[in-house]
CSV table of C-alpha atoms in Angstrom, one decimal:
chain,number,residue,atom,x,y,z
A,22,MET,CA,-2.9,-36.6,-35.3
A,23,ASP,CA,-4.0,-33.1,-36.4
A,24,SER,CA,-7.5,-34.4,-36.6
A,25,VAL,CA,-7.6,-35.4,-33.0
A,26,PRO,CA,-9.0,-32.5,-30.9
A,27,THR,CA,-6.9,-31.2,-28.0
A,28,PRO,CA,-8.2,-32.2,-24.6
A,29,GLN,CA,-9.8,-29.3,-22.7
A,30,LEU,CA,-7.4,-29.8,-19.8
A,31,TRP,CA,-4.5,-29.0,-22.1
A,32,GLU,CA,-6.0,-25.8,-23.5
A,33,ALA,CA,-5.4,-22.4,-21.9
A,34,PRO,CA,-8.4,-21.2,-20.0
A,35,PRO,CA,-10.3,-18.4,-21.8
A,36,GLN,CA,-9.5,-14.9,-20.7
A,37,PRO,CA,-12.3,-13.2,-18.8
A,38,LYS,CA,-13.7,-10.2,-20.5
A,39,PRO,CA,-12.6,-7.0,-18.8
A,40,ASP,CA,-15.3,-5.2,-16.8
A,41,PRO,CA,-15.9,-1.8,-18.3
A,42,GLY,CA,-16.8,-0.5,-14.9
A,43,ALA,CA,-13.7,-1.7,-13.1
A,44,TYR,CA,-11.1,0.8,-12.0
A,45,VAL,CA,-7.6,0.5,-13.6
A,46,ARG,CA,-4.8,1.6,-11.4
A,47,GLN,CA,-2.5,4.2,-12.8
A,48,PRO,CA,1.2,3.3,-13.3
A,49,VAL,CA,3.5,4.7,-10.6
A,50,THR,CA,6.0,7.2,-12.1
A,51,SER,CA,7.2,9.1,-9.1
A,52,ALA,CA,7.7,8.8,-5.3
A,53,HIS,CA,8.0,11.6,-2.8
A,54,MET,CA,9.2,11.7,0.8
A,55,VAL,CA,7.0,13.5,3.3
A,56,ALA,CA,9.2,16.0,5.2
A,57,ASP,CA,8.9,19.3,6.9
A,58,GLY,CA,5.1,19.2,7.0
A,59,GLY,CA,4.5,18.5,3.3
A,60,ILE,CA,5.4,16.5,0.3
A,61,SER,CA,9.0,17.1,-0.7
A,62,ALA,CA,9.8,18.0,-4.3
A,63,ARG,CA,13.6,17.7,-3.7
A,64,ASP,CA,13.5,14.4,-1.8
A,65,SER,CA,11.7,12.6,-4.6
A,66,VAL,CA,12.4,10.4,-7.6
A,67,SER,CA,10.7,10.1,-11.0
A,68,VAL,CA,11.0,7.8,-13.9
A,69,SER,CA,12.0,9.6,-17.1
A,70,PRO,CA,10.6,8.6,-20.6
A,71,SER,CA,13.9,6.8,-21.3
A,72,GLY,CA,13.6,4.7,-18.1
A,73,ASN,CA,16.2,6.5,-16.0
A,74,ILE,CA,15.6,7.4,-12.4
A,75,VAL,CA,15.8,11.2,-11.7
A,76,HIS,CA,16.2,12.3,-8.1
A,77,GLY,CA,15.1,15.8,-7.2
A,78,ARG,CA,18.3,16.4,-5.2
A,79,TYR,CA,21.0,14.2,-6.8
A,80,GLY,CA,19.9,14.4,-10.5
A,81,ASP,CA,19.9,11.6,-13.0
A,82,LEU,CA,20.8,8.2,-11.3
A,83,GLY,CA,20.6,6.3,-14.6
A,84,VAL,CA,18.8,2.9,-14.8
A,85,VAL,CA,18.4,1.6,-11.2
A,86,GLU,CA,17.5,-2.0,-10.9
A,87,GLY,CA,16.8,-4.0,-7.7
A,88,ILE,CA,15.7,-1.0,-5.6
A,89,PRO,CA,12.1,-0.1,-5.1
A,90,LEU,CA,11.1,3.4,-6.2
A,91,GLU,CA,9.8,4.0,-2.7
A,92,TYR,CA,13.2,3.4,-1.2
A,93,LEU,CA,14.9,5.8,-3.6
A,94,ALA,CA,12.7,8.6,-2.2
A,95,LEU,CA,14.6,8.1,1.1
A,96,LEU,CA,18.0,8.5,-0.6
A,97,LYS,CA,18.9,11.7,1.2
A,98,PRO,CA,18.6,10.3,4.8
A,99,SER,CA,20.2,7.1,3.6
A,100,ALA,CA,23.2,9.0,2.3
A,101,GLU,CA,23.4,11.0,5.5
A,102,GLY,CA,23.6,7.8,7.5
A,103,ALA,CA,26.4,6.6,5.2
A,104,ALA,CA,28.2,10.0,5.6
A,105,ALA,CA,28.0,9.7,9.4
A,106,VAL,CA,29.5,6.3,9.3
A,107,ARG,CA,32.3,7.5,6.9
A,108,THR,CA,33.0,10.6,9.1
A,109,ILE,CA,33.3,8.6,12.3
A,110,GLY,CA,35.2,5.8,10.6
A,111,GLY,CA,37.1,3.0,12.2
A,112,SER,CA,35.4,0.1,14.0
A,113,GLY,CA,34.1,-0.5,17.5
A,114,THR,CA,30.9,0.5,19.1
A,115,LEU,CA,28.7,3.3,17.7
A,116,LEU,CA,26.0,5.2,19.6
A,117,VAL,CA,22.9,6.5,17.8
A,118,TYR,CA,20.2,8.7,19.1
A,119,GLY,CA,17.0,8.9,17.0
A,120,ALA,CA,17.4,5.3,15.6
A,121,SER,CA,13.8,5.2,14.4
A,122,GLN,CA,14.3,8.2,12.0
A,123,ALA,CA,15.4,7.4,8.5
A,124,ALA,CA,18.9,8.7,8.8
A,125,GLY,CA,19.4,7.2,12.2
A,126,MET,CA,18.2,3.8,11.0
A,127,ALA,CA,20.6,4.0,8.1
A,128,ALA,CA,23.5,4.6,10.4
A,129,VAL,CA,22.5,1.7,12.6
A,130,GLN,CA,22.5,-0.7,9.6
A,131,LEU,CA,25.5,0.6,7.7
A,132,TRP,CA,27.9,0.6,10.7
A,133,GLY,CA,30.1,-2.5,10.6
A,134,GLY,CA,30.3,-3.2,14.3
A,135,ALA,CA,28.1,-3.1,17.5
A,136,VAL,CA,25.6,-0.3,17.9
A,137,VAL,CA,23.8,1.0,21.0
A,138,ALA,CA,20.7,2.6,19.5
A,139,VAL,CA,18.3,4.9,21.3
A,140,VAL,CA,14.8,5.5,20.0
A,141,GLY,CA,13.4,9.0,20.6
A,142,GLY,CA,10.4,9.7,22.7
A,143,GLU,CA,8.2,10.1,19.6
A,144,HIS,CA,8.4,6.4,18.9
A,145,SER,CA,9.7,4.8,22.2
A,146,GLY,CA,6.2,3.6,23.1
A,147,HIS,CA,6.0,1.3,20.0
A,148,ASP,CA,7.0,-2.1,21.3
A,149,GLU,CA,6.9,-3.7,17.9
A,150,LEU,CA,9.2,-1.0,16.4
A,151,LEU,CA,11.7,-1.6,19.3
A,152,GLU,CA,11.8,-5.3,18.7
A,153,ILE,CA,12.4,-4.8,14.9
A,154,LEU,CA,15.2,-2.4,15.6
A,155,LYS,CA,16.8,-4.8,18.1
A,156,GLU,CA,16.8,-7.4,15.4
A,157,ILE,CA,18.6,-5.2,12.8
A,158,THR,CA,21.1,-4.0,15.4
A,159,ALA,CA,24.4,-5.9,15.2
A,160,GLU,CA,25.3,-7.9,18.4
A,161,PRO,CA,26.4,-7.4,21.0
A,162,GLY,CA,24.6,-4.1,20.5
A,163,THR,CA,21.0,-3.4,21.3
A,164,THR,CA,18.2,-0.8,21.1
A,165,VAL,CA,16.7,1.0,24.1
A,166,PRO,CA,14.0,3.6,24.4
A,167,GLU,CA,14.7,7.2,25.3
A,168,GLU,CA,13.6,6.8,28.8
A,169,TYR,CA,16.4,4.2,29.5
A,170,ALA,CA,19.1,6.6,28.2
A,171,MET,CA,17.8,9.3,30.5
A,172,ILE,CA,19.0,7.3,33.5
A,173,LYS,CA,22.7,8.0,32.9
A,174,LYS,CA,24.1,5.4,35.2
A,175,ASN,CA,22.2,2.6,33.7
A,176,PHE,CA,22.9,3.8,30.2
A,177,ALA,CA,26.6,4.1,31.0
A,178,ASP,CA,26.6,0.5,32.3
A,179,LEU,CA,24.9,-0.7,29.1
A,180,VAL,CA,27.4,1.0,26.9
A,181,GLY,CA,30.3,-0.3,28.9
A,182,ALA,CA,28.9,-3.9,28.7
A,183,VAL,CA,28.4,-3.7,25.0
A,184,ALA,CA,31.8,-2.0,24.3
A,185,ASN,CA,34.0,-4.0,26.7
A,186,GLY,CA,32.0,-7.2,27.0
A,187,GLU,CA,31.3,-8.9,30.3
A,188,THR,CA,31.9,-12.1,32.2
A,189,THR,CA,28.7,-13.6,33.7
A,190,SER,CA,28.9,-16.1,36.5
A,191,THR,CA,26.3,-18.8,36.8
A,192,THR,CA,26.5,-18.9,40.6
A,193,HIS,CA,23.6,-16.4,41.0
A,194,VAL,CA,21.3,-18.7,39.0
A,195,LEU,CA,22.0,-21.5,41.5
A,196,ALA,CA,21.4,-19.2,44.5
A,197,GLU,CA,18.0,-18.1,43.0
A,198,PHE,CA,17.1,-21.8,42.4
A,199,GLN,CA,17.9,-22.7,46.0
A,200,GLU,CA,15.8,-19.9,47.3
A,201,ASN,CA,12.9,-20.8,45.1
A,202,LEU,CA,13.1,-24.4,46.2
A,203,LEU,CA,12.8,-23.4,49.8
A,204,ASP,CA,9.8,-21.1,49.0
A,205,TYR,CA,8.2,-23.9,47.0
A,206,SER,CA,8.5,-26.4,49.8
A,207,LYS,CA,6.9,-24.0,52.2
A,208,ALA,CA,4.1,-23.1,49.8
A,209,TYR,CA,3.2,-26.7,48.9
A,210,PRO,CA,4.2,-29.0,51.8
A,211,GLU,CA,3.9,-32.8,51.3
A,212,THR,CA,1.4,-32.8,54.2
A,213,ARG,CA,-1.1,-31.4,51.7
A,214,ALA,CA,-2.9,-33.7,49.4
A,215,ALA,CA,-1.3,-32.1,46.3
A,216,ALA,CA,0.9,-29.2,45.2
A,217,VAL,CA,-2.0,-26.8,45.1
A,218,SER,CA,-2.9,-23.6,47.0
A,219,GLU,CA,-5.3,-23.9,50.0
A,220,LYS,CA,-8.1,-22.3,48.0
A,221,HIS,CA,-8.5,-25.5,46.0
A,222,LEU,CA,-9.3,-27.4,49.2
A,223,ASP,CA,-11.8,-24.9,50.5
A,224,PHE,CA,-15.5,-25.8,50.1
A,225,ALA,CA,-17.5,-22.8,48.8
A,226,GLY,CA,-20.7,-24.5,47.7
A,227,LYS,CA,-23.9,-25.4,49.3
A,228,GLU,CA,-24.1,-27.6,52.3
A,229,LYS,CA,-26.0,-30.4,50.5
A,230,ASP,CA,-23.0,-30.7,48.1
A,231,ARG,CA,-20.3,-31.1,50.7
A,232,ALA,CA,-20.3,-34.9,50.8
A,233,THR,CA,-20.0,-35.1,47.0
A,234,PHE,CA,-17.2,-32.4,47.0
A,235,HIS,CA,-15.0,-34.5,49.4
A,236,GLU,CA,-15.7,-37.7,47.4
A,237,ASN,CA,-14.5,-36.1,44.2
A,238,MET,CA,-11.6,-34.3,45.8
A,239,GLU,CA,-9.1,-37.2,45.6
A,240,ALA,CA,-9.8,-37.6,41.8
A,241,TYR,CA,-9.5,-33.9,41.3
A,242,LEU,CA,-6.2,-33.6,43.1
A,243,HIS,CA,-4.7,-36.6,41.3
A,244,GLN,CA,-4.1,-34.3,38.2
A,245,PHE,CA,-1.6,-32.2,40.3
A,246,PRO,CA,1.9,-33.3,41.4
A,247,ALA,CA,2.5,-34.3,45.0
A,248,GLY,CA,3.7,-31.8,47.6
A,249,SER,CA,7.3,-31.1,48.3
A,250,PRO,CA,9.3,-32.5,51.2
A,251,ALA,CA,10.7,-30.2,53.8
A,252,PHE,CA,14.3,-29.0,53.2
A,253,ASP,CA,17.1,-27.9,55.5
A,254,PRO,CA,18.5,-24.6,54.1
A,255,GLU,CA,22.0,-25.6,55.2
A,256,LYS,CA,21.9,-29.0,53.4
A,257,ILE,CA,20.6,-27.3,50.2
A,258,LYS,CA,23.6,-24.9,50.2
A,259,ALA,CA,26.1,-27.7,51.0
A,260,TYR,CA,24.9,-30.5,48.7
A,261,LEU,CA,22.8,-28.9,45.9
A,262,ASN,CA,25.8,-27.5,44.1
A,263,GLU,CA,26.3,-26.6,40.4
A,264,GLU,CA,27.0,-30.2,39.4
A,265,GLN,CA,23.8,-31.5,41.0
A,266,TYR,CA,21.8,-28.6,39.6
A,267,ALA,CA,23.2,-29.6,36.1
A,268,VAL,CA,21.9,-33.2,36.8
A,269,LEU,CA,18.5,-31.8,37.7
A,270,ARG,CA,18.4,-29.6,34.6
A,271,SER,CA,19.3,-32.6,32.3
A,272,ARG,CA,16.5,-34.6,33.8
A,273,PHE,CA,14.2,-31.7,33.2
A,274,HIS,CA,15.4,-31.7,29.6
A,275,LYS,CA,14.5,-35.4,29.2
A,276,GLN,CA,11.1,-34.8,30.7
A,277,THR,CA,10.4,-31.9,28.4
A,278,THR,CA,11.4,-34.0,25.4
A,279,ALA,CA,9.1,-36.8,26.5
A,280,VAL,CA,6.2,-34.4,26.8
A,281,ILE,CA,6.8,-32.9,23.3
A,282,THR,CA,7.2,-36.3,21.7
A,283,GLY,CA,4.2,-37.8,23.5
A,284,ASP,CA,6.2,-40.5,25.4
A,285,ASP,CA,5.3,-41.8,28.8
A,286,VAL,CA,6.3,-39.0,31.2
A,287,GLY,CA,5.5,-40.9,34.4
A,288,ASP,CA,5.1,-39.2,37.8
A,289,PHE,CA,7.7,-36.4,37.6
A,290,ASN,CA,8.1,-34.5,40.9
A,291,PRO,CA,11.0,-32.0,40.7
A,292,ALA,CA,11.0,-31.2,44.4
A,293,LEU,CA,11.2,-34.9,45.3
A,294,LEU,CA,14.0,-35.3,42.7
A,295,ALA,CA,15.9,-32.4,44.2
A,296,GLY,CA,15.6,-34.0,47.6
A,297,GLU,CA,17.0,-37.3,46.3
A,298,LEU,CA,20.0,-35.5,44.8
A,299,ILE,CA,20.7,-33.8,48.1
A,300,GLN,CA,20.6,-37.1,49.9
A,301,SER,CA,22.4,-39.1,47.2
A,302,PRO,CA,24.4,-37.0,44.7
A,303,ALA,CA,24.4,-38.4,41.2
A,304,ALA,CA,26.8,-38.0,38.3
A,305,ASP,CA,25.7,-36.1,35.1
A,306,THR,CA,25.6,-38.7,32.4
A,307,SER,CA,23.8,-36.5,29.8
A,308,LYS,CA,25.6,-35.7,26.5
A,309,GLU,CA,27.0,-32.3,25.9
A,310,ASN,CA,24.6,-30.0,24.2
A,311,ASP,CA,26.1,-26.8,22.7
A,312,TYR,CA,22.7,-25.1,22.8
A,313,GLU,CA,22.1,-25.8,26.4
A,314,PHE,CA,22.9,-23.2,29.1
A,315,LYS,CA,25.9,-24.4,31.0
A,316,MET,CA,25.7,-24.3,34.8
A,317,THR,CA,29.4,-24.6,35.5
A,318,GLY,CA,32.1,-22.0,35.1
A,319,THR,CA,31.5,-18.5,33.6
A,320,VAL,CA,30.0,-17.2,30.4
A,321,LYS,CA,32.2,-14.7,28.5
A,322,ILE,CA,30.4,-12.2,26.3
A,323,GLU,CA,32.7,-10.5,23.8
A,324,GLY,CA,32.5,-6.7,23.5
A,325,GLY,CA,32.1,-4.7,20.4
A,326,GLY,CA,35.2,-2.6,21.0
A,327,PRO,CA,35.7,1.0,22.3
A,328,VAL,CA,33.1,3.7,21.5
A,329,SER,CA,34.1,5.2,18.1
A,330,GLY,CA,31.6,8.0,18.1
A,331,ALA,CA,27.9,9.0,18.3
A,332,VAL,CA,25.3,9.9,15.7
A,333,ILE,CA,22.6,12.3,16.7
A,334,CYS,CA,19.5,12.3,14.5
A,335,VAL,CA,17.5,15.5,14.8
A,336,THR,CA,13.9,15.2,16.0
A,337,PRO,CA,11.4,18.0,16.5
A,338,ASP,CA,11.6,17.8,20.3
A,339,LEU,CA,15.4,17.7,20.3
A,340,LEU,CA,15.7,20.6,17.9
A,341,ALA,CA,13.3,22.7,20.1
A,342,SER,CA,15.2,21.9,23.3
A,343,TYR,CA,18.7,22.6,21.8
A,344,THR,CA,17.5,25.9,20.2
A,345,ALA,CA,16.1,27.1,23.5
A,346,VAL,CA,19.1,26.1,25.6
A,347,ASP,CA,21.5,27.6,23.1
A,348,ALA,CA,19.7,30.9,23.1
A,349,ALA,CA,19.9,31.2,26.8
A,350,LYS,CA,23.1,32.8,28.1
A,351,GLY,CA,24.6,31.6,31.4
A,352,VAL,CA,24.1,28.5,33.4
A,353,ARG,CA,21.1,29.8,35.3
A,354,ALA,CA,19.4,31.0,32.1
A,355,LYS,CA,20.0,27.6,30.5
A,356,ALA,CA,18.5,25.8,33.5
A,357,GLU,CA,15.5,28.1,33.4
A,358,ALA,CA,15.1,27.4,29.7
A,359,LEU,CA,15.0,23.7,30.4
A,360,GLN,CA,12.3,24.2,33.0
A,361,PHE,CA,10.0,25.9,30.4
A,362,LEU,CA,10.3,23.1,27.9
A,363,THR,CA,7.7,20.5,27.5
A,364,PRO,CA,8.3,17.1,29.1
A,365,GLY,CA,9.1,15.5,25.7
A,366,GLN,CA,11.6,18.2,24.8
A,367,ARG,CA,13.4,17.9,28.2
A,368,ASN,CA,13.5,14.1,27.8
A,369,ALA,CA,15.0,14.4,24.3
A,370,PHE,CA,17.6,16.8,25.6
A,371,ALA,CA,18.5,14.6,28.5
A,372,ALA,CA,18.7,11.4,26.4
A,373,ALA,CA,20.8,13.0,23.7
A,374,SER,CA,23.1,14.5,26.3
A,375,SER,CA,23.6,11.1,27.8
A,376,VAL,CA,24.5,9.6,24.4
A,377,ILE,CA,27.0,12.4,23.8
A,378,ALA,CA,28.5,12.0,27.2
A,379,GLN,CA,29.2,8.3,26.6
A,380,ALA,CA,31.1,9.2,23.4
A,381,ASN,CA,33.7,10.5,25.8
A,382,GLY,CA,35.6,12.7,23.3
A,383,ALA,CA,35.0,10.6,20.3
A,384,PRO,CA,33.4,12.3,17.2
A,385,VAL,CA,29.8,13.3,17.5
A,386,VAL,CA,27.9,14.1,14.2
A,387,VAL,CA,24.4,15.3,13.5
A,388,VAL,CA,22.2,13.9,10.7
A,389,GLY,CA,18.7,14.9,9.6
A,390,GLY,CA,19.3,18.6,10.2
A,391,SER,CA,21.5,20.8,12.4
A,392,LEU,CA,21.9,21.4,16.1
A,393,PRO,CA,23.7,24.4,17.7
A,394,GLY,CA,27.1,23.5,18.9
A,395,LEU,CA,27.3,20.2,17.0
A,396,THR,CA,28.7,19.3,13.6
A,397,SER,CA,26.4,18.2,10.8
A,398,VAL,CA,27.5,15.9,8.0
A,399,GLU,CA,26.9,16.6,4.3
A,400,PRO,CA,26.8,13.5,2.0
A,401,ASN,CA,29.1,13.4,-1.0
A,402,ASP,CA,28.8,11.4,-4.2
A,403,GLY,CA,30.5,8.4,-2.5
A,404,ASP,CA,27.9,8.4,0.3
A,405,VAL,CA,25.1,8.4,-2.3
A,406,LYS,CA,26.6,5.4,-4.1
A,407,GLU,CA,27.1,3.6,-0.8
A,408,ALA,CA,23.4,4.2,0.1
A,409,LEU,CA,22.3,2.9,-3.4
A,410,THR,CA,24.5,-0.2,-3.0
A,411,ALA,CA,23.1,-0.9,0.5
A,412,MET,CA,19.5,-0.5,-0.8
A,413,ASP,CA,20.0,-3.0,-3.6
A,414,ILE,CA,18.1,-6.2,-3.2
A,415,ASP,CA,20.2,-9.3,-4.0
A,416,GLU,CA,19.1,-12.6,-5.5
A,417,MET,CA,18.0,-13.8,-2.1
A,418,GLY,CA,15.7,-10.9,-1.6
A,419,GLU,CA,17.8,-9.3,1.0
A,420,SER,CA,19.5,-5.9,1.3
A,421,ARG,CA,21.9,-4.2,3.8
A,422,LEU,CA,19.6,-1.2,4.3
A,423,ASN,CA,15.9,-1.7,5.1
A,424,TYR,CA,13.1,0.7,6.2
A,425,LEU,CA,9.6,0.5,7.6
A,426,ILE,CA,7.6,2.3,4.9
A,427,GLN,CA,4.0,3.3,4.5
A,428,VAL,CA,3.1,4.1,0.9
A,429,TYR,CA,0.1,6.3,-0.1
A,430,ARG,CA,-0.8,6.0,-3.8
A,431,ALA,CA,-1.9,9.5,-4.7
A,432,GLY,CA,-1.8,8.7,-8.4
A,433,ASP,CA,-5.0,6.7,-7.9
A,434,TYR,CA,-6.5,8.8,-5.2
A,435,PRO,CA,-5.2,12.4,-5.0
A,436,ILE,CA,-6.7,12.9,-1.5
A,437,TYR,CA,-4.1,10.4,-0.2
A,438,ALA,CA,-1.4,13.0,-0.6
A,439,ASP,CA,-3.0,15.2,2.1
A,440,TYR,CA,-3.8,12.2,4.3
A,441,ALA,CA,-0.1,11.1,4.1
A,442,VAL,CA,1.0,14.5,5.4
A,443,PHE,CA,-1.5,14.1,8.2
A,444,LYS,CA,-0.2,10.7,9.1
A,445,ALA,CA,3.5,11.7,9.1
A,446,GLY,CA,5.4,11.3,12.3
A,447,GLY,CA,4.5,7.7,13.1
A,448,PRO,CA,7.0,4.8,13.4
A,449,ARG,CA,6.9,4.3,9.6
A,450,GLN,CA,8.5,6.4,6.9
A,451,ILE,CA,5.7,8.0,4.8
A,452,VAL,CA,6.2,7.9,1.0
A,453,VAL,CA,3.6,9.3,-1.5
A,454,THR,CA,3.6,7.8,-5.0
A,455,LYS,CA,2.0,9.5,-8.1
């Protein structure tokens, strides 16, 4: 058998010769957080010759596996988020201002209950960021932009609904459907050839084409459903109740399923079907579906519990507004100081004040810096360990603490370090590797 040559398909393909002109990327040995207008030396991590991770602020972390080096550069804001959660403690609903900042995002994810998160004005216009933060916010909590929190009545109602829960009745849905059914019957009466607007019936061509236009009109309108019969508003309210609306919805469900599966859908006219149910009520024979919105009774949404506290993450606009107001003495002077702030600074002050007001005496802590008159948290060793544990990626590729990070590899292109500082302030956390 040794004399039989090995088939080519079984042999390993030959390795291509390296291109002497190709650029070889440098290994990454350190990661730096961009903060305070520059590349931070303290908020950075590096790999020692022995393989240990050394943090510029917390020292030797030992061998750290399962955590990207770029995440470890954000260890300080992560530990601050853990410290805020530890300081407030307990359970219930947590309020967070500055949820798009690193420390605020950590508090949102490390809190064990519902969170009402507010994104500052610097990032509130990023719709994609808001959607991502809503996904990582534990239900029944949610994330709203700064502009929403400025309207204190609306924000108070939102916090109350999240904390206490709410009971939603389905009767308003039926009332809206009854109103829409009447509007539909008036807009598309059965006296018209099809359920189309009048502009479809108007001839706007040349006179020589008028005869052809009317000959083809019947075939053209055949693709649209027939018009709606006239309805008596009193009969709609009397006979089209919740049970009959449930029957109509179940038939809609069957029709939608037939369209998706390609079955024969027939001539389905919802308005005509609603008229038949008003004249001759039918029983709902459809099977119960746990994923279908129930039209009878009420829907109970459980609350997250009383507000346990608030976390305020310092942003540039918020720091400027708090500093100006604190320096002014007297109510009039503070009001004048607010008038001389930029719109972004006034909005930040109003939104943060709204969040603090909803804490209603519960602890309020500051992360990511300090603000006059409020208490800042300082992470301890336990908070650092909690942050490292939350960052660890498990076997399923998931972790409790996640960030939106933009990495600039200055080890390959040194100019990237200056460009990273220029790009700082966006919705992503900027990290420079060398």
